[in-house]
């Protein structure tokens, strides 16, 4: 009788192993997940009133962790995932945001840098190009391209939601 009970519970044990494996896969896939909707919302909120976006692009390298910054901005220690592995939540996201934007003048570009630098989800904001041009007949503007690195704060909380009783 005992052997029959153990055999009947074997299916439960196998399901538990599969469940734990799936939870690990979810954690792995979502380890570098960014809520892009939230990112765009926060970028828009930090923009000066005299700037508008013409394009927004964000990307994350899902295979390697970038330098880990123990105390925020400053000294870093590099940790890389093994080939074929996804970065774990302990590592810093390795990703960038790049925008093309238009400002009314060069001080608007400086205001962009100040505003975006205030976001904890982005670091290392820079402007790679800034060109004065005209729109319409006599309206001078500055068109520019700006990029920033994602910080660990940009990671979404979807991994925790999916594995801590959320799903």
JSON list of N, CA, C and O in Angstrom, two decimals, residues 99-141:
[
{"chain": "A", "resi": 99, "resn": "UNK", "atom": "N", "xyz": [17.06, 59.24, -28.24]},
{"chain": "A", "resi": 99, "resn": "UNK", "atom": "CA", "xyz": [15.95, 60.05, -28.74]},
{"chain": "A", "resi": 99, "resn": "UNK", "atom": "C", "xyz": [16.48, 61.03, -29.78]},
{"chain": "A", "resi": 99, "resn": "UNK", "atom": "O", "xyz": [17.64, 61.43, -29.75]},
{"chain": "A", "resi": 100, "resn": "UNK", "atom": "N", "xyz": [15.60, 61.36, -30.68]},
{"chain": "A", "resi": 100, "resn": "UNK", "atom": "CA", "xyz": [15.82, 62.51, -31.55]},
{"chain": "A", "resi": 100, "resn": "UNK", "atom": "C", "xyz": [14.77, 63.52, -31.13]},
{"chain": "A", "resi": 100, "resn": "UNK", "atom": "O", "xyz": [13.62, 63.17, -30.88]},
{"chain": "A", "resi": 101, "resn": "UNK", "atom": "N", "xyz": [15.20, 64.77, -31.00]},
{"chain": "A", "resi": 101, "resn": "UNK", "atom": "CA", "xyz": [14.30, 65.78, -30.47]},
{"chain": "A", "resi": 101, "resn": "UNK", "atom": "C", "xyz": [14.58, 67.12, -31.14]},
{"chain": "A", "resi": 101, "resn": "UNK", "atom": "O", "xyz": [15.59, 67.30, -31.82]},
{"chain": "A", "resi": 102, "resn": "UNK", "atom": "N", "xyz": [13.67, 68.04, -30.90]},
{"chain": "A", "resi": 102, "resn": "UNK", "atom": "CA", "xyz": [13.78, 69.40, -31.42]},
{"chain": "A", "resi": 102, "resn": "UNK", "atom": "C", "xyz": [13.54, 70.34, -30.24]},
{"chain": "A", "resi": 102, "resn": "UNK", "atom": "O", "xyz": [12.61, 70.15, -29.46]},
{"chain": "A", "resi": 103, "resn": "UNK", "atom": "N", "xyz": [14.41, 71.33, -30.13]},
{"chain": "A", "resi": 103, "resn": "UNK", "atom": "CA", "xyz": [14.26, 72.37, -29.12]},
{"chain": "A", "resi": 103, "resn": "UNK", "atom": "C", "xyz": [14.23, 73.72, -29.79]},
{"chain": "A", "resi": 103, "resn": "UNK", "atom": "O", "xyz": [14.69, 73.88, -30.92]},
{"chain": "A", "resi": 104, "resn": "UNK", "atom": "N", "xyz": [13.70, 74.71, -29.08]},
{"chain": "A", "resi": 104, "resn": "UNK", "atom": "CA", "xyz": [13.60, 76.03, -29.67]},
{"chain": "A", "resi": 104, "resn": "UNK", "atom": "C", "xyz": [14.94, 76.75, -29.78]},
{"chain": "A", "resi": 104, "resn": "UNK", "atom": "O", "xyz": [15.11, 77.65, -30.60]},
{"chain": "A", "resi": 105, "resn": "UNK", "atom": "N", "xyz": [15.93, 76.31, -28.92]},
{"chain": "A", "resi": 105, "resn": "UNK", "atom": "CA", "xyz": [17.25, 76.93, -28.97]},
{"chain": "A", "resi": 105, "resn": "UNK", "atom": "C", "xyz": [18.24, 76.02, -28.24]},
{"chain": "A", "resi": 105, "resn": "UNK", "atom": "O", "xyz": [17.85, 74.98, -27.71]},
{"chain": "A", "resi": 106, "resn": "UNK", "atom": "N", "xyz": [19.52, 76.41, -28.20]},
{"chain": "A", "resi": 106, "resn": "UNK", "atom": "CA", "xyz": [20.51, 75.59, -27.53]},
{"chain": "A", "resi": 106, "resn": "UNK", "atom": "C", "xyz": [20.28, 75.50, -26.02]},
{"chain": "A", "resi": 106, "resn": "UNK", "atom": "O", "xyz": [20.53, 74.44, -25.43]},
{"chain": "A", "resi": 107, "resn": "UNK", "atom": "N", "xyz": [19.82, 76.56, -25.34]},
{"chain": "A", "resi": 107, "resn": "UNK", "atom": "CA", "xyz": [19.48, 76.39, -23.92]},
{"chain": "A", "resi": 107, "resn": "UNK", "atom": "C", "xyz": [18.40, 75.32, -23.69]},
{"chain": "A", "resi": 107, "resn": "UNK", "atom": "O", "xyz": [18.38, 74.68, -22.63]},
{"chain": "A", "resi": 108, "resn": "UNK", "atom": "N", "xyz": [17.53, 75.08, -24.66]},
{"chain": "A", "resi": 108, "resn": "UNK", "atom": "CA", "xyz": [16.54, 74.00, -24.54]},
{"chain": "A", "resi": 108, "resn": "UNK", "atom": "C", "xyz": [17.23, 72.65, -24.51]},
{"chain": "A", "resi": 108, "resn": "UNK", "atom": "O", "xyz": [16.79, 71.73, -23.79]},
{"chain": "A", "resi": 109, "resn": "UNK", "atom": "N", "xyz": [18.31, 72.51, -25.28]},
{"chain": "A", "resi": 109, "resn": "UNK", "atom": "CA", "xyz": [19.09, 71.26, -25.27]},
{"chain": "A", "resi": 109, "resn": "UNK", "atom": "C", "xyz": [19.73, 71.08, -23.89]},
{"chain": "A", "resi": 109, "resn": "UNK", "atom": "O", "xyz": [19.72, 69.98, -23.33]},
{"chain": "A", "resi": 110, "resn": "UNK", "atom": "N", "xyz": [20.27, 72.15, -23.33]},
{"chain": "A", "resi": 110, "resn": "UNK", "atom": "CA", "xyz": [20.85, 72.08, -21.99]},
{"chain": "A", "resi": 110, "resn": "UNK", "atom": "C", "xyz": [19.77, 71.72, -20.96]},
{"chain": "A", "resi": 110, "resn": "UNK", "atom": "O", "xyz": [20.01, 70.94, -20.04]},
{"chain": "A", "resi": 111, "resn": "UNK", "atom": "N", "xyz": [18.57, 72.28, -21.14]},
{"chain": "A", "resi": 111, "resn": "UNK", "atom": "CA", "xyz": [17.45, 71.95, -20.25]},
{"chain": "A", "resi": 111, "resn": "UNK", "atom": "C", "xyz": [17.07, 70.48, -20.36]},
{"chain": "A", "resi": 111, "resn": "UNK", "atom": "O", "xyz": [16.70, 69.84, -19.37]},
{"chain": "A", "resi": 112, "resn": "UNK", "atom": "N", "xyz": [17.17, 69.93, -21.56]},
{"chain": "A", "resi": 112, "resn": "UNK", "atom": "CA", "xyz": [16.93, 68.50, -21.79]},
{"chain": "A", "resi": 112, "resn": "UNK", "atom": "C", "xyz": [17.92, 67.68, -20.95]},
{"chain": "A", "resi": 112, "resn": "UNK", "atom": "O", "xyz": [17.52, 66.76, -20.25]},
{"chain": "A", "resi": 113, "resn": "UNK", "atom": "N", "xyz": [19.19, 68.01, -21.06]},
{"chain": "A", "resi": 113, "resn": "UNK", "atom": "CA", "xyz": [20.21, 67.26, -20.32]},
{"chain": "A", "resi": 113, "resn": "UNK", "atom": "C", "xyz": [19.92, 67.33, -18.82]},
{"chain": "A", "resi": 113, "resn": "UNK", "atom": "O", "xyz": [19.95, 66.31, -18.13]},
{"chain": "A", "resi": 114, "resn": "UNK", "atom": "N", "xyz": [19.64, 68.51, -18.30]},
{"chain": "A", "resi": 114, "resn": "UNK", "atom": "CA", "xyz": [19.34, 68.66, -16.87]},
{"chain": "A", "resi": 114, "resn": "UNK", "atom": "C", "xyz": [18.12, 67.83, -16.47]},
{"chain": "A", "resi": 114, "resn": "UNK", "atom": "O", "xyz": [18.11, 67.16, -15.44]},
{"chain": "A", "resi": 115, "resn": "UNK", "atom": "N", "xyz": [17.06, 67.90, -17.28]},
{"chain": "A", "resi": 115, "resn": "UNK", "atom": "CA", "xyz": [15.83, 67.18, -16.95]},
{"chain": "A", "resi": 115, "resn": "UNK", "atom": "C", "xyz": [16.01, 65.68, -16.97]},
{"chain": "A", "resi": 115, "resn": "UNK", "atom": "O", "xyz": [15.58, 64.97, -16.05]},
{"chain": "A", "resi": 116, "resn": "UNK", "atom": "N", "xyz": [16.67, 65.15, -18.00]},
{"chain": "A", "resi": 116, "resn": "UNK", "atom": "CA", "xyz": [16.86, 63.71, -18.12]},
{"chain": "A", "resi": 116, "resn": "UNK", "atom": "C", "xyz": [17.85, 63.21, -17.07]},
{"chain": "A", "resi": 116, "resn": "UNK", "atom": "O", "xyz": [17.71, 62.12, -16.52]},
{"chain": "A", "resi": 117, "resn": "UNK", "atom": "N", "xyz": [18.85, 64.02, -16.75]},
{"chain": "A", "resi": 117, "resn": "UNK", "atom": "CA", "xyz": [19.83, 63.63, -15.73]},
{"chain": "A", "resi": 117, "resn": "UNK", "atom": "C", "xyz": [19.16, 63.44, -14.37]},
{"chain": "A", "resi": 117, "resn": "UNK", "atom": "O", "xyz": [19.63, 62.67, -13.54]},
{"chain": "A", "resi": 118, "resn": "UNK", "atom": "N", "xyz": [18.03, 64.09, -14.15]},
{"chain": "A", "resi": 118, "resn": "UNK", "atom": "CA", "xyz": [17.34, 63.96, -12.87]},
{"chain": "A", "resi": 118, "resn": "UNK", "atom": "C", "xyz": [16.62, 62.62, -12.71]},
{"chain": "A", "resi": 118, "resn": "UNK", "atom": "O", "xyz": [16.20, 62.28, -11.61]},
{"chain": "A", "resi": 119, "resn": "UNK", "atom": "N", "xyz": [16.45, 61.87, -13.79]},
{"chain": "A", "resi": 119, "resn": "UNK", "atom": "CA", "xyz": [15.77, 60.57, -13.72]},
{"chain": "A", "resi": 119, "resn": "UNK", "atom": "C", "xyz": [16.72, 59.50, -13.18]},
{"chain": "A", "resi": 119, "resn": "UNK", "atom": "O", "xyz": [17.81, 59.32, -13.72]},
{"chain": "A", "resi": 120, "resn": "UNK", "atom": "N", "xyz": [16.30, 58.77, -12.15]},
{"chain": "A", "resi": 120, "resn": "UNK", "atom": "CA", "xyz": [17.16, 57.73, -11.59]},
{"chain": "A", "resi": 120, "resn": "UNK", "atom": "C", "xyz": [17.24, 56.50, -12.49]},
{"chain": "A", "resi": 120, "resn": "UNK", "atom": "O", "xyz": [18.11, 55.66, -12.30]},
{"chain": "A", "resi": 121, "resn": "UNK", "atom": "N", "xyz": [16.36, 56.40, -13.46]},
{"chain": "A", "resi": 121, "resn": "UNK", "atom": "CA", "xyz": [16.37, 55.25, -14.37]},
{"chain": "A", "resi": 121, "resn": "UNK", "atom": "C", "xyz": [17.36, 55.40, -15.52]},
{"chain": "A", "resi": 121, "resn": "UNK", "atom": "O", "xyz": [17.60, 54.47, -16.26]},
{"chain": "A", "resi": 122, "resn": "UNK", "atom": "N", "xyz": [17.93, 56.61, -15.65]},
{"chain": "A", "resi": 122, "resn": "UNK", "atom": "CA", "xyz": [18.88, 56.88, -16.73]},
{"chain": "A", "resi": 122, "resn": "UNK", "atom": "C", "xyz": [20.14, 57.50, -16.15]},
{"chain": "A", "resi": 122, "resn": "UNK", "atom": "O", "xyz": [20.09, 58.24, -15.17]},
{"chain": "A", "resi": 123, "resn": "UNK", "atom": "N", "xyz": [21.26, 57.21, -16.80]},
{"chain": "A", "resi": 123, "resn": "UNK", "atom": "CA", "xyz": [22.54, 57.75, -16.36]},
{"chain": "A", "resi": 123, "resn": "UNK", "atom": "C", "xyz": [23.38, 58.03, -17.60]},
{"chain": "A", "resi": 123, "resn": "UNK", "atom": "O", "xyz": [23.15, 57.45, -18.66]},
{"chain": "A", "resi": 124, "resn": "UNK", "atom": "N", "xyz": [24.34, 58.90, -17.48]},
{"chain": "A", "resi": 124, "resn": "UNK", "atom": "CA", "xyz": [25.27, 59.15, -18.57]},
{"chain": "A", "resi": 124, "resn": "UNK", "atom": "C", "xyz": [24.61, 59.79, -19.78]},
{"chain": "A", "resi": 124, "resn": "UNK", "atom": "O", "xyz": [24.96, 59.48, -20.91]},
{"chain": "A", "resi": 125, "resn": "UNK", "atom": "N", "xyz": [23.68, 60.69, -19.54]},
{"chain": "A", "resi": 125, "resn": "UNK", "atom": "CA", "xyz": [22.99, 61.35, -20.66]},
{"chain": "A", "resi": 125, "resn": "UNK", "atom": "C", "xyz": [23.99, 62.22, -21.42]},
{"chain": "A", "resi": 125, "resn": "UNK", "atom": "O", "xyz": [24.83, 62.89, -20.83]},
{"chain": "A", "resi": 126, "resn": "UNK", "atom": "N", "xyz": [23.93, 62.12, -22.75]},
{"chain": "A", "resi": 126, "resn": "UNK", "atom": "CA", "xyz": [24.77, 62.96, -23.57]},
{"chain": "A", "resi": 126, "resn": "UNK", "atom": "C", "xyz": [24.04, 63.30, -24.86]},
{"chain": "A", "resi": 126, "resn": "UNK", "atom": "O", "xyz": [23.08, 62.65, -25.24]},
{"chain": "A", "resi": 127, "resn": "UNK", "atom": "N", "xyz": [24.51, 64.35, -25.51]},
{"chain": "A", "resi": 127, "resn": "UNK", "atom": "CA", "xyz": [23.97, 64.78, -26.79]},
{"chain": "A", "resi": 127, "resn": "UNK", "atom": "C", "xyz": [25.07, 64.57, -27.82]},
{"chain": "A", "resi": 127, "resn": "UNK", "atom": "O", "xyz": [26.14, 65.16, -27.70]},
{"chain": "A", "resi": 128, "resn": "UNK", "atom": "N", "xyz": [24.82, 63.71, -28.80]},
{"chain": "A", "resi": 128, "resn": "UNK", "atom": "CA", "xyz": [25.86, 63.41, -29.79]},
{"chain": "A", "resi": 128, "resn": "UNK", "atom": "C", "xyz": [25.86, 64.38, -30.95]},
{"chain": "A", "resi": 128, "resn": "UNK", "atom": "O", "xyz": [26.90, 64.62, -31.56]},
{"chain": "A", "resi": 129, "resn": "UNK", "atom": "N", "xyz": [24.69, 64.93, -31.29]},
{"chain": "A", "resi": 129, "resn": "UNK", "atom": "CA", "xyz": [24.62, 65.92, -32.36]},
{"chain": "A", "resi": 129, "resn": "UNK", "atom": "C", "xyz": [23.59, 66.98, -31.98]},
{"chain": "A", "resi": 129, "resn": "UNK", "atom": "O", "xyz": [22.60, 66.68, -31.33]},
{"chain": "A", "resi": 130, "resn": "UNK", "atom": "N", "xyz": [23.87, 68.20, -32.38]},
{"chain": "A", "resi": 130, "resn": "UNK", "atom": "CA", "xyz": [22.91, 69.29, -32.20]},
{"chain": "A", "resi": 130, "resn": "UNK", "atom": "C", "xyz": [23.13, 70.26, -33.37]},
{"chain": "A", "resi": 130, "resn": "UNK", "atom": "O", "xyz": [24.24, 70.78, -33.55]},
{"chain": "A", "resi": 131, "resn": "UNK", "atom": "N", "xyz": [22.09, 70.45, -34.16]},
{"chain": "A", "resi": 131, "resn": "UNK", "atom": "CA", "xyz": [22.21, 71.24, -35.37]},
{"chain": "A", "resi": 131, "resn": "UNK", "atom": "C", "xyz": [21.10, 72.27, -35.42]},
{"chain": "A", "resi": 131, "resn": "UNK", "atom": "O", "xyz": [19.92, 71.93, -35.27]},
{"chain": "A", "resi": 132, "resn": "UNK", "atom": "N", "xyz": [21.48, 73.50, -35.67]},
{"chain": "A", "resi": 132, "resn": "UNK", "atom": "CA", "xyz": [20.50, 74.56, -35.84]},
{"chain": "A", "resi": 132, "resn": "UNK", "atom": "C", "xyz": [19.88, 74.42, -37.23]},
{"chain": "A", "resi": 132, "resn": "UNK", "atom": "O", "xyz": [20.58, 74.20, -38.21]},
{"chain": "A", "resi": 133, "resn": "UNK", "atom": "N", "xyz": [18.56, 74.53, -37.29]},
{"chain": "A", "resi": 133, "resn": "UNK", "atom": "CA", "xyz": [17.87, 74.43, -38.58]},
{"chain": "A", "resi": 133, "resn": "UNK", "atom": "C", "xyz": [16.60, 75.29, -38.53]},
{"chain": "A", "resi": 133, "resn": "UNK", "atom": "O", "xyz": [16.33, 75.94, -37.52]},
{"chain": "A", "resi": 134, "resn": "UNK", "atom": "N", "xyz": [15.86, 75.27, -39.60]},
{"chain": "A", "resi": 134, "resn": "UNK", "atom": "CA", "xyz": [14.61, 76.03, -39.67]},
{"chain": "A", "resi": 134, "resn": "UNK", "atom": "C", "xyz": [13.44, 75.10, -39.91]},
{"chain": "A", "resi": 134, "resn": "UNK", "atom": "O", "xyz": [13.56, 74.14, -40.67]},
{"chain": "A", "resi": 135, "resn": "UNK", "atom": "N", "xyz": [12.33, 75.43, -39.28]},
{"chain": "A", "resi": 135, "resn": "UNK", "atom": "CA", "xyz": [11.08, 74.79, -39.62]},
{"chain": "A", "resi": 135, "resn": "UNK", "atom": "C", "xyz": [10.13, 75.91, -40.04]},
{"chain": "A", "resi": 135, "resn": "UNK", "atom": "O", "xyz": [10.20, 77.02, -39.52]},
{"chain": "A", "resi": 136, "resn": "UNK", "atom": "N", "xyz": [9.29, 75.62, -40.97]},
{"chain": "A", "resi": 136, "resn": "UNK", "atom": "CA", "xyz": [8.43, 76.68, -41.49]},
{"chain": "A", "resi": 136, "resn": "UNK", "atom": "C", "xyz": [9.27, 77.68, -42.26]},
{"chain": "A", "resi": 136, "resn": "UNK", "atom": "O", "xyz": [10.31, 77.36, -42.82]},
{"chain": "A", "resi": 137, "resn": "UNK", "atom": "N", "xyz": [8.84, 78.93, -42.23]},
{"chain": "A", "resi": 137, "resn": "UNK", "atom": "CA", "xyz": [9.55, 79.94, -43.01]},
{"chain": "A", "resi": 137, "resn": "UNK", "atom": "C", "xyz": [10.64, 80.64, -42.23]},
{"chain": "A", "resi": 137, "resn": "UNK", "atom": "O", "xyz": [11.71, 80.88, -42.74]},
{"chain": "A", "resi": 138, "resn": "UNK", "atom": "N", "xyz": [10.41, 81.00, -40.98]},
{"chain": "A", "resi": 138, "resn": "UNK", "atom": "CA", "xyz": [11.40, 81.76, -40.23]},
{"chain": "A", "resi": 138, "resn": "UNK", "atom": "C", "xyz": [11.58, 81.29, -38.81]},
{"chain": "A", "resi": 138, "resn": "UNK", "atom": "O", "xyz": [11.98, 82.07, -37.95]},
{"chain": "A", "resi": 139, "resn": "UNK", "atom": "N", "xyz": [11.29, 80.04, -38.49]},
{"chain": "A", "resi": 139, "resn": "UNK", "atom": "CA", "xyz": [11.40, 79.56, -37.12]},
{"chain": "A", "resi": 139, "resn": "UNK", "atom": "C", "xyz": [12.66, 78.72, -36.98]},
{"chain": "A", "resi": 139, "resn": "UNK", "atom": "O", "xyz": [12.75, 77.62, -37.53]},
{"chain": "A", "resi": 140, "resn": "UNK", "atom": "N", "xyz": [13.64, 79.25, -36.26]},
{"chain": "A", "resi": 140, "resn": "UNK", "atom": "CA", "xyz": [14.87, 78.51, -36.02]},
{"chain": "A", "resi": 140, "resn": "UNK", "atom": "C", "xyz": [14.67, 77.57, -34.84]},
{"chain": "A", "resi": 140, "resn": "UNK", "atom": "O", "xyz": [14.06, 77.93, -33.84]},
{"chain": "A", "resi": 141, "resn": "UNK", "atom": "N", "xyz": [15.19, 76.36, -34.99]},
{"chain": "A", "resi": 141, "resn": "UNK", "atom": "CA", "xyz": [15.14, 75.35, -33.94]},
{"chain": "A", "resi": 141, "resn": "UNK", "atom": "C", "xyz": [16.48, 74.64, -33.89]},
{"chain": "A", "resi": 141, "resn": "UNK", "atom": "O", "xyz": [17.33, 74.83, -34.76]}
]
